[in-house]
Short mmCIF file of C-alpha atoms and ligand atoms in Angstrom, two decimals:
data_model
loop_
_atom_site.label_atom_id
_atom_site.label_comp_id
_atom_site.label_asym_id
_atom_site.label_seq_id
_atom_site.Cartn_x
_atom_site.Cartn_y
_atom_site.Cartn_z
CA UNK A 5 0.76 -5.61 2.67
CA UNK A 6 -2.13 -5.15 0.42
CA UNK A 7 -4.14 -7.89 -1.54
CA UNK A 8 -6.34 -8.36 -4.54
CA UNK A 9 -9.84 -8.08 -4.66
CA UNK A 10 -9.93 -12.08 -5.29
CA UNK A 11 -8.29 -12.76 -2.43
CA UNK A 12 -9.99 -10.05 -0.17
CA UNK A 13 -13.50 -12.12 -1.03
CA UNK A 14 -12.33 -15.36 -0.23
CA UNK A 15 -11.51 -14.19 3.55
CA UNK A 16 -15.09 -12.28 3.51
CA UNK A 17 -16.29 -15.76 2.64
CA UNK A 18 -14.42 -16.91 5.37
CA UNK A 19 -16.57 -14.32 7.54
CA UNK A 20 -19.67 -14.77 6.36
CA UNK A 21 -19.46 -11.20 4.74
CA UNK A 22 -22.03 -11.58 1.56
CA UNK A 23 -20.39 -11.19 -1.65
CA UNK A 24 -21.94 -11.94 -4.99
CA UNK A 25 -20.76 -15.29 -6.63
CA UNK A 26 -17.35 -15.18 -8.38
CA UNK A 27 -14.53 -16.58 -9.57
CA UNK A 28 -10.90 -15.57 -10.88
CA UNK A 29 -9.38 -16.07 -14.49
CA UNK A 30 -5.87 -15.36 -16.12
CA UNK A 31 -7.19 -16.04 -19.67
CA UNK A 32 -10.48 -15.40 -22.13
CA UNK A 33 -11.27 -18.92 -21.88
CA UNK A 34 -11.05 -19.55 -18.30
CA UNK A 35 -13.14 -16.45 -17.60
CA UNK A 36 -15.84 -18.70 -19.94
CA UNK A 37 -15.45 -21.43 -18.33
CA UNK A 38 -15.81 -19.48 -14.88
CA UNK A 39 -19.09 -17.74 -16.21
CA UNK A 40 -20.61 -20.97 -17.36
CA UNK A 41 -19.97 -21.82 -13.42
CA UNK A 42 -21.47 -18.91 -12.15
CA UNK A 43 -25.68 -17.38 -12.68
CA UNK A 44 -26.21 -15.80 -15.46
CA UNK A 45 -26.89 -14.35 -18.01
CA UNK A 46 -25.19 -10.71 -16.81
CA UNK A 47 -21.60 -10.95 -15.47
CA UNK A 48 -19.06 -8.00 -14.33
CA UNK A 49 -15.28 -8.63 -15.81
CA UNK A 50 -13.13 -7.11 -13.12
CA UNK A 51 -9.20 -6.09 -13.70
CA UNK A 52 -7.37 -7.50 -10.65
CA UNK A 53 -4.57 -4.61 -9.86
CA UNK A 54 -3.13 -3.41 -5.95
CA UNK A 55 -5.39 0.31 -6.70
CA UNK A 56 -8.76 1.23 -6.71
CA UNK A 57 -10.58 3.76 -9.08
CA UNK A 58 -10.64 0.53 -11.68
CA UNK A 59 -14.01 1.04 -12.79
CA UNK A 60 -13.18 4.89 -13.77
CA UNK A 61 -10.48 3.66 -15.57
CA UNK A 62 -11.99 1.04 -17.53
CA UNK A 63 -11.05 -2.20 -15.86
CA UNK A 64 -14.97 -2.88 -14.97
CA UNK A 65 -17.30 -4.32 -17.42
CA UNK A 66 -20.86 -5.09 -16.95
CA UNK A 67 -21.65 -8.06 -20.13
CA UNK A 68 -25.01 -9.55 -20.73
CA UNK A 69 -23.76 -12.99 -22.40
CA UNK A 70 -20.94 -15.49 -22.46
CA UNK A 71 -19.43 -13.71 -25.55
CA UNK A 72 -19.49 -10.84 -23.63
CA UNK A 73 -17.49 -12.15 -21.14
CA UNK A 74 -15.08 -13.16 -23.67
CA UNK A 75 -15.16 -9.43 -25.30
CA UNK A 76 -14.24 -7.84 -22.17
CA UNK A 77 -11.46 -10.40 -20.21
CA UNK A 78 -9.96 -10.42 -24.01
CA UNK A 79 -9.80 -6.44 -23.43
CA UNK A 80 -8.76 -6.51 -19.69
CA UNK A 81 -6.84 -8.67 -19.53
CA UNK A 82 -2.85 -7.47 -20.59
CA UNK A 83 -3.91 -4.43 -20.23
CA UNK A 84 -1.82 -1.31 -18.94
CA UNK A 85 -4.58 -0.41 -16.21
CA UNK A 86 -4.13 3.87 -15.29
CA UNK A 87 -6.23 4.41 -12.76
CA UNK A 88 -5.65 7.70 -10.15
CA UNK A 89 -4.27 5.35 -7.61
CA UNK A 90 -1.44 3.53 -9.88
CA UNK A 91 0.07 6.44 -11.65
CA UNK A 92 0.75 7.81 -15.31
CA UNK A 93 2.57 4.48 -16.18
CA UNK A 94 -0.38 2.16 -14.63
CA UNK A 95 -0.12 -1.74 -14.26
CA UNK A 96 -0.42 -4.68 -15.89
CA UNK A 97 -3.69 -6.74 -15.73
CA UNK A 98 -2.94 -10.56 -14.80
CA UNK A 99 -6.04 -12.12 -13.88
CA UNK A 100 -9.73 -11.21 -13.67
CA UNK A 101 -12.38 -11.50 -11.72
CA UNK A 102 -15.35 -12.88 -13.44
CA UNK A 103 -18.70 -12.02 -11.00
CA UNK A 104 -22.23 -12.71 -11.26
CA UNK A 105 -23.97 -9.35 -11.64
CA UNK A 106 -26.12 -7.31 -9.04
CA UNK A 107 -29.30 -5.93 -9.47
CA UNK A 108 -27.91 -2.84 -7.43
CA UNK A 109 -31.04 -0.12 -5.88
CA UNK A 110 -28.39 1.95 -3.88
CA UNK A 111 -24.25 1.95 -3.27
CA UNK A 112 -22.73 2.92 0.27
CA UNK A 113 -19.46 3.23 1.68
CA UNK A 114 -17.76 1.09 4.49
CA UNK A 115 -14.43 1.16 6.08
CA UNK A 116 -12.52 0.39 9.16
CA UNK A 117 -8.78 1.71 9.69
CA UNK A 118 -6.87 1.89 12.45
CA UNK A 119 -6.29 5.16 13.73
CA UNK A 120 -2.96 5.89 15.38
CA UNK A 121 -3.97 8.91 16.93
CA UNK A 122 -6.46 8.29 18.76
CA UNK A 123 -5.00 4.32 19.34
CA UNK A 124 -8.60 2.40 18.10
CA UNK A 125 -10.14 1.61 15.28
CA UNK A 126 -12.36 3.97 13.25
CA UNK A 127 -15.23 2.73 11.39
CA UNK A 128 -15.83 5.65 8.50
CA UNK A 129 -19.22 5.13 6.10
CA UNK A 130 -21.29 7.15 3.79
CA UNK A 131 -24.73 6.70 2.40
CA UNK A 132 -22.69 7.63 -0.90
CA UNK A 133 -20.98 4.53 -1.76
CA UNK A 134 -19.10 3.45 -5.38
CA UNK A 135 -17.65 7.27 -5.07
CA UNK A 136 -14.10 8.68 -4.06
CA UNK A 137 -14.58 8.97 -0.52
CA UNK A 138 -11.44 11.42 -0.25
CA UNK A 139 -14.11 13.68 -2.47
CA UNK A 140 -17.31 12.82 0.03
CA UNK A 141 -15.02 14.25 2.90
CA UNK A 142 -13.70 17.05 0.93
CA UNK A 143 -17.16 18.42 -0.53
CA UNK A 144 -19.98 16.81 1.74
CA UNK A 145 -18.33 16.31 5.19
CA UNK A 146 -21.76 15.88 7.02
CA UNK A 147 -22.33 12.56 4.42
CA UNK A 148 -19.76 10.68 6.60
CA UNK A 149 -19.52 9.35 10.11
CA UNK A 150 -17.29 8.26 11.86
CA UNK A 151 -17.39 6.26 14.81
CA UNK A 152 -14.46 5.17 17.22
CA UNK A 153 -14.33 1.39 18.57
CA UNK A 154 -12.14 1.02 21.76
CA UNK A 155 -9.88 -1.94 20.82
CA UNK A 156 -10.72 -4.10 24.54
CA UNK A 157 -14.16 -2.91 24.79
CA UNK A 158 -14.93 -3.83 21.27
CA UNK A 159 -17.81 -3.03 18.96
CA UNK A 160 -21.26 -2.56 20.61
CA UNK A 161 -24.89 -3.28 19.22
CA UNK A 162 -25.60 0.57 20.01
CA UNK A 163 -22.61 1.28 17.40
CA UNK A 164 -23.82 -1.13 14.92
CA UNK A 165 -27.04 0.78 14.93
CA UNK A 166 -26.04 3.95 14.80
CA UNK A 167 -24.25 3.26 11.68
CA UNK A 168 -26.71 1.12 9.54
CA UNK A 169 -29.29 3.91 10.52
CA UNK A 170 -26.64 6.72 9.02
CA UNK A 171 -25.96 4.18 5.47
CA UNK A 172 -29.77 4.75 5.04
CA UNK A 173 -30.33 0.85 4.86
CA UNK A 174 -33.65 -0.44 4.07
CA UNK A 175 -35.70 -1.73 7.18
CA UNK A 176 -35.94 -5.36 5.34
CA UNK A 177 -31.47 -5.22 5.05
CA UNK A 178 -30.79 -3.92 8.42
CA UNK A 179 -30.33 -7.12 9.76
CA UNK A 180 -28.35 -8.74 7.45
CA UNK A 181 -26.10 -5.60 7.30
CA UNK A 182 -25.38 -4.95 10.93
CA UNK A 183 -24.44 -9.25 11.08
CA UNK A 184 -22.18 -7.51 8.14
CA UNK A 185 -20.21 -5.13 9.99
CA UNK A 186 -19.87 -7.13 13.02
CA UNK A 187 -18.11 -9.57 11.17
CA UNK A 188 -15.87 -6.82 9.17
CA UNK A 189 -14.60 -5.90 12.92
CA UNK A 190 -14.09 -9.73 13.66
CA UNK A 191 -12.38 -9.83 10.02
CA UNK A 192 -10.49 -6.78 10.95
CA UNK A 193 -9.31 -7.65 14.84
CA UNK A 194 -8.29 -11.08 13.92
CA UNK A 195 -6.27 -10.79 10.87
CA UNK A 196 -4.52 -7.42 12.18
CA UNK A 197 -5.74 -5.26 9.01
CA UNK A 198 -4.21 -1.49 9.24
CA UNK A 199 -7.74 -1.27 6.71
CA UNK A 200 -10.71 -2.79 4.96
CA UNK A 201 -13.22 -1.00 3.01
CA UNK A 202 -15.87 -2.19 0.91
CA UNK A 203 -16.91 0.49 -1.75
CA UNK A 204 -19.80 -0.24 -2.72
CA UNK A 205 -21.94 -2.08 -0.10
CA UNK A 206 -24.81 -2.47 -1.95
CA UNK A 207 -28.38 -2.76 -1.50
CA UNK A 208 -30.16 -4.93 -3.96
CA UNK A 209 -33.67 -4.15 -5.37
CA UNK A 210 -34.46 -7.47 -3.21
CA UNK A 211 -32.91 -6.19 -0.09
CA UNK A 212 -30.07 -8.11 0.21
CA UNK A 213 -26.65 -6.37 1.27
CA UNK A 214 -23.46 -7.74 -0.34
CA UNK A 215 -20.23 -6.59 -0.50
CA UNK A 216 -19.41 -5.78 -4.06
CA UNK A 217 -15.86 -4.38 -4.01
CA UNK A 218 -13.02 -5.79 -1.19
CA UNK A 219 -9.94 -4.05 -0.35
CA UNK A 220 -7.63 -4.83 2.90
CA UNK A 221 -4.12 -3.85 3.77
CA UNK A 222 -2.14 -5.92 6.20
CA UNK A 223 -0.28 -4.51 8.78
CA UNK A 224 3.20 -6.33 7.85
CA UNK A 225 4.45 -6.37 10.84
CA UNK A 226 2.10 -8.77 12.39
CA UNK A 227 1.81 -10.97 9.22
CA UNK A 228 4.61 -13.64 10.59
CA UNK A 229 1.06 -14.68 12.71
CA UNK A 230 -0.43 -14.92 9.25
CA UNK A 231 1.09 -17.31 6.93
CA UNK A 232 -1.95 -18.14 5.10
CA UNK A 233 -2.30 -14.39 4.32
CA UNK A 234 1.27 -14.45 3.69
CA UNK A 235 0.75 -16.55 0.98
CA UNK A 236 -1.89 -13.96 -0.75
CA UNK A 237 1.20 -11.60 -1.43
CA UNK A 238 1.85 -10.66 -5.34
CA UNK A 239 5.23 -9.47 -5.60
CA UNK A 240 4.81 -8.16 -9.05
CA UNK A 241 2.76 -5.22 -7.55
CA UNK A 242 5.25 -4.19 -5.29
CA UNK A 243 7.90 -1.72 -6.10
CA UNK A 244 10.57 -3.72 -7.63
CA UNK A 245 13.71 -1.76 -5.23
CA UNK A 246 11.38 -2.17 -2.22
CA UNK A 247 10.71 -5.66 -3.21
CA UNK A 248 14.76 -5.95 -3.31
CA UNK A 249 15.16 -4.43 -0.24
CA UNK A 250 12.78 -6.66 1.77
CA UNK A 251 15.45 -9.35 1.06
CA UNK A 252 17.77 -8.06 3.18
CA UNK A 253 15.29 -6.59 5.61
CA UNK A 254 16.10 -3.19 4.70
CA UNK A 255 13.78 -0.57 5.54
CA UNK A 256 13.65 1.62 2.40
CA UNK A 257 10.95 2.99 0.52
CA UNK A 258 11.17 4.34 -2.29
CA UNK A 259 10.02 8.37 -3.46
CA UNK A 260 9.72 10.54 -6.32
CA UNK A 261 13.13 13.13 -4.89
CA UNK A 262 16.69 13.14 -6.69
CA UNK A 263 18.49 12.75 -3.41
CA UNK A 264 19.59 9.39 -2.35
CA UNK A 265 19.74 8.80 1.60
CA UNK A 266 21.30 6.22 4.25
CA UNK A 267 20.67 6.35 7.23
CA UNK A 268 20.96 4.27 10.39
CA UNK A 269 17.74 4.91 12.75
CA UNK A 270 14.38 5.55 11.06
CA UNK A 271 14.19 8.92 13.36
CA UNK A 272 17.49 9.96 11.70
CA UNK A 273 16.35 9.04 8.38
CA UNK A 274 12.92 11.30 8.98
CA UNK A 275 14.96 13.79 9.57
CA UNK A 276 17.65 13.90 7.17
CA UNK A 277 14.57 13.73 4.55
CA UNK A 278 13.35 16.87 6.28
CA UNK A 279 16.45 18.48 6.39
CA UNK A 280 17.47 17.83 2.65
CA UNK A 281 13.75 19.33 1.62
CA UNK A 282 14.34 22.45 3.71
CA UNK A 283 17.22 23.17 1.75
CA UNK A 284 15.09 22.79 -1.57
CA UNK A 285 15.72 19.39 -2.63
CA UNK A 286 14.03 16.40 -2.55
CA UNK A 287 14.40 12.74 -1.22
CA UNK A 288 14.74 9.95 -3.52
CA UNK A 289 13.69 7.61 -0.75
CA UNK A 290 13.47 6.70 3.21
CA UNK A 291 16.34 4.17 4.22
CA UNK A 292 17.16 3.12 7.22
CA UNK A 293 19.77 -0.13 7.31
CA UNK A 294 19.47 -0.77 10.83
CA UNK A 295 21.70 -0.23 13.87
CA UNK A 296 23.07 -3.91 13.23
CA UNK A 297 23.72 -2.99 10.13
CA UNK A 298 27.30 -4.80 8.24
CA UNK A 299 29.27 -3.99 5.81
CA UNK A 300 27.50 -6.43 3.52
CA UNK A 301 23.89 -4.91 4.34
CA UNK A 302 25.57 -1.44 3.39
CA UNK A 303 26.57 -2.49 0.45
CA UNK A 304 23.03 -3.76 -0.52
CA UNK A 305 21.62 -0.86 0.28
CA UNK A 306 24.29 1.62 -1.50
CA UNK A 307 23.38 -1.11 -4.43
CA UNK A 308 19.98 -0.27 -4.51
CA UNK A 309 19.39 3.05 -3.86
CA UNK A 310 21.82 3.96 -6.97
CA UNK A 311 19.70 1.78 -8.82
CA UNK A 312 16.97 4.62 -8.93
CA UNK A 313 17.32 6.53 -12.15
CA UNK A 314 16.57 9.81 -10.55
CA UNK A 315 19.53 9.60 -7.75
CA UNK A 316 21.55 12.35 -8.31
CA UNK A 317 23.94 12.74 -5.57
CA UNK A 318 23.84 10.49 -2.50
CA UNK A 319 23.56 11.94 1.45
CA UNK A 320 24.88 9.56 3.36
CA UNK A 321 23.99 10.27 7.62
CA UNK A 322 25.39 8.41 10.25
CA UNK A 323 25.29 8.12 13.86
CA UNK A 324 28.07 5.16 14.69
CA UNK A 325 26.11 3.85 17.86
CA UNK A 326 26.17 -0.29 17.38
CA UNK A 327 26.81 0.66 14.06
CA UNK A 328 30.29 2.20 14.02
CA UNK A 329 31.79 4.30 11.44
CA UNK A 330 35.06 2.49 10.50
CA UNK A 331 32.46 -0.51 9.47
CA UNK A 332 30.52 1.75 7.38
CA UNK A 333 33.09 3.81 5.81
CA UNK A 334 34.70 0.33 4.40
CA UNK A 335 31.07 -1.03 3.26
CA UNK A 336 30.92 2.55 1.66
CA UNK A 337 34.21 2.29 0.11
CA UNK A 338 33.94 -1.11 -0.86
CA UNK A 339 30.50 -0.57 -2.79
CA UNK A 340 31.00 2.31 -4.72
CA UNK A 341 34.60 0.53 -6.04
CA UNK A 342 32.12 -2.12 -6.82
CA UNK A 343 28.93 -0.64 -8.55
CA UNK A 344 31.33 1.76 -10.33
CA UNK A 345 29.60 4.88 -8.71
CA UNK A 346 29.57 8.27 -11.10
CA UNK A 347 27.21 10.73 -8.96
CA UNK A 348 28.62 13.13 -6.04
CA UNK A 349 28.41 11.76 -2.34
CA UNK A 350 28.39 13.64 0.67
CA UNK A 351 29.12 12.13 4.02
CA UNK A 352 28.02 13.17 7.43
CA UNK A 353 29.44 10.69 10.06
CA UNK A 354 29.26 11.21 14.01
CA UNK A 355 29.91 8.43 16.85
CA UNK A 356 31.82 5.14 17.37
CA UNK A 357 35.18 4.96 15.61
CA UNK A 358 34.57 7.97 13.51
CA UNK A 359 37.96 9.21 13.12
CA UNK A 360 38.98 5.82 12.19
CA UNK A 361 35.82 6.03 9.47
CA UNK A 362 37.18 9.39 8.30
CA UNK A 363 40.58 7.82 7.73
CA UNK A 364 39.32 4.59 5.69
CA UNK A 365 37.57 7.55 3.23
CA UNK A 366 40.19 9.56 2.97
CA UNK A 367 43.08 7.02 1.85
CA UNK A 368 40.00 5.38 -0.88
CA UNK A 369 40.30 6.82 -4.43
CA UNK A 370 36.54 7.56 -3.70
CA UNK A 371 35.69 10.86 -4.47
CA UNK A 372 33.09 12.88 -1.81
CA UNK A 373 32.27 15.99 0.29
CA UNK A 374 32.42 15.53 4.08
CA UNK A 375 30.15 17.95 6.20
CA UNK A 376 30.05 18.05 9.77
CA UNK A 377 26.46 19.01 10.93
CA UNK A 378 23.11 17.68 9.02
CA UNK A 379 22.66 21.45 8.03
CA UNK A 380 26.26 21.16 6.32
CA UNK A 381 25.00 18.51 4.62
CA UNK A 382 21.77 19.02 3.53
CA UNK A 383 22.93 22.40 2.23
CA UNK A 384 25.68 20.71 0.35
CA UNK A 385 24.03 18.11 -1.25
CA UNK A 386 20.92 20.31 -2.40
CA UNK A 387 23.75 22.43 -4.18
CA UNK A 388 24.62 19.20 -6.09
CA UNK A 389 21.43 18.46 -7.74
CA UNK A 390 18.58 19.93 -9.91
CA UNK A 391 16.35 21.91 -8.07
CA UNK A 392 12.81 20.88 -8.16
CA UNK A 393 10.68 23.23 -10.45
CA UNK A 394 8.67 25.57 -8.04
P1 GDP B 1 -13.08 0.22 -8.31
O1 GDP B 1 -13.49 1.22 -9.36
O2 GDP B 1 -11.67 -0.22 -8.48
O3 GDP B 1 -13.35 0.71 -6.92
O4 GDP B 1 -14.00 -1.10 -8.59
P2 GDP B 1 -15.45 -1.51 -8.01
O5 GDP B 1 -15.43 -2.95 -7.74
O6 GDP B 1 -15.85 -0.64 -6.88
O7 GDP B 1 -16.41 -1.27 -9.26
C1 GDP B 1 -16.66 0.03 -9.76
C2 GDP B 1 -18.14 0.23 -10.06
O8 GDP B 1 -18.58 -0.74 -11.01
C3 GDP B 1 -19.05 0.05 -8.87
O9 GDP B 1 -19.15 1.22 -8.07
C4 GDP B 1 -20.37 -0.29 -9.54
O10 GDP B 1 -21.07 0.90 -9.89
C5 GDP B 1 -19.95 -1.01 -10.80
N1 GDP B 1 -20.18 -2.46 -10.61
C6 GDP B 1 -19.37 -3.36 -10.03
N2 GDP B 1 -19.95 -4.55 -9.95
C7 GDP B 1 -21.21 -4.41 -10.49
C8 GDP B 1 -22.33 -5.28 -10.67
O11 GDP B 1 -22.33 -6.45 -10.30
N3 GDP B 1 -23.42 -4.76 -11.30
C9 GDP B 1 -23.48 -3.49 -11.73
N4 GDP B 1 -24.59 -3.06 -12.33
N5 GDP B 1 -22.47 -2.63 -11.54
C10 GDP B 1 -21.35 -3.07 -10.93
MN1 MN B 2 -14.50 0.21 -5.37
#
């Protein structure tokens, strides 16, 4: 789960992690009122959106007065934000963040993301802050380090060294900024973040070390320990099928593809999206219902993945374990009578009560192609669609 900036400060509060003084707004003349609050006279107006790459695309504005603060939350906010990060069709600006300026000398880069490979956490910087950092690792490798923290052993002064030494922090900030990145890992362990990164960490003319951006993503599956964070979730950021799906705990995600997929089993449904790119086509989305899966959650999920405008023929994969075939064929069956469904189907079933499934299908008025292997189907329902231009 990912958060605002907003909220990412408050818990940095929480943590002692420096950040300038700020506030958040959802109109022109709260983001006054918030100014009037906070030191003036020079204030950044800051879009609140789920992406990064704001700044670059607008949704950062450095004012010098209260009317200038007024000027730029009238622009920002309502605003259809494009930044790299949120696609062509960007997002809408609800609130901003209205922050007292910094008298920035330098910007550097801090993360820390969990790395699955290697099972600990990574802590990545860069004396090159306020920059893509994808771009710092692509062009300038040698301007980033990276240093591993064993989860048990946890961080170590020697680490915390190393690292302020490579961000190229002033002798007067080191202090303050290796108390910083201690409590980032603290922030980090405790709240079970999958990431945080703070681009820029600045250095002020005076020394000081703040955090001026905040980003953090939540690894959901932890979050039922979390219900304050829980709390911090914006549901009109998230993908509206995916937000749909989470009601009925279905695991789908949605893609950019033409092919529509269920699956039971998320190795199955890796897989089948695999399988159904081989053969030149593309996935519409990742879906696995479950191996508990009834015929009501199949019908919610046949629901939803039609729902996608680019679906043009569904692959439907199925190994009847727990879940057994005769249930899904009549949750099938039962669904597309329902949602009226125009596009081509093709079925792959194997397992429990599959003859029985086959037998449900065949005496519907529903109209489909039934393949035997995943290579049968893949092939098959590739055939059905537009073919990606190469
Ligand atoms: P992002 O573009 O979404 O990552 O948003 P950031 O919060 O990182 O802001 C983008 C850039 O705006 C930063 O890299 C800074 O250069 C600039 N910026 C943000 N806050 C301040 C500030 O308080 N003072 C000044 N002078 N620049 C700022
Ligand atoms: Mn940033």
């Amino acid at each position: 789960m990912k958060i605002h900036e907003y909220q990412a400060k408050e818990l940095f509060r929480n943590y002692a992690i420096p950040v300038p003084g700020s506030q958040i707004a959802f109109t022109a003349d709260e983001a006054v009122k918030a100014a009037e609050d906070l030191k003036g006279p020079k204030y950044v107006v800051k879009a609140q959106i789920h992406a990064g790459g704001r700044g670059k695309g607008g949704g950062v504005k450095v004012v010098d007065s209260l009317d200038g603060v007024r000027e730029a939350a009238g622009q920002i906010l309502g605003m259809q934000l494009v930044t790299h990060q949120t696609g062509p069709e960007g997002k809408k600006v609800k609130s901003v963040l209205i922050e007292e300026a910094s008298n920035i000398a330098s910007e550097k880069y801090l993360s820390i993301i969990l790395d699955r490979a290697t099972a600990d956490m990574v802590i990545m910087v860069s004396p090159d802050g306020g920059m893509d950092i994808e771009e710092v690792a692509e062009k300038t490798p040698e301007r980033l380090l990276k240093v591993h923290v064993h989860p048990t052993v946890g961080i170590q002064p020697f680490q915390i060294r190393k690292v302020v030494k490579f961000l190229g922090i002033p002798k007067e900030g080191m202090k303050e900024a290796g108390k910083l990145i201690a409590n980032l890992y603290k922030l980090n362990m405790e709240l079970d973040c999958s990431m945080v990164e703070i681009n820029p960490l600045v250095v002020t003319a005076e020394n000081r070390v703040f955090a001026l951006d905040g980003k953090i993503n939540f690894d959901s599956n932890a979050l039922y320990r979390h219900k304050d964070i829980l709390a911090f979730r914006d549901t009109d950021e998230e993908d509206p099928l995916e937000l749909e799906a989470s009601k009925y705990d279905l695991n789908y995600i949605k893609l950019d593809g033409n092919v529509g997929c269920l699956v039971n089993g998320a190795g199955l449904a890796m897989g089948t999206m695999d399988i159904i790119k081989f053969y030149g086509a593309e996935p519409a989305n990742f879906l696995d219902v479950g191996g508990g899966a009834d015929a009501e959650s199949i019908e919610n999920a046949f629901r939803i993945l039609l729902s996608d405008k680019n679906v043009e023929a569904v692959l439907i994969n199925i190994f009847g374990g727990i879940l057994r075939c005769d249930l899904l064929a009549e949750g099938v069956v039962a669904a597309a009578k329902k949602l009226d469904m125009k596009i081509p189907l093709v079925i792959r079933m194997k397992g429990t009560n599959v003859e029985k499934g086959k037998e449900i299908l065949a005496g519907s008025d529903l109209e489909f192609a039934v393949a035997e292997t995943m290579k049968e189907a893949a092939e098959k329902v590739a055939n059905l669609v537009k073919q990606p231009v190469a």
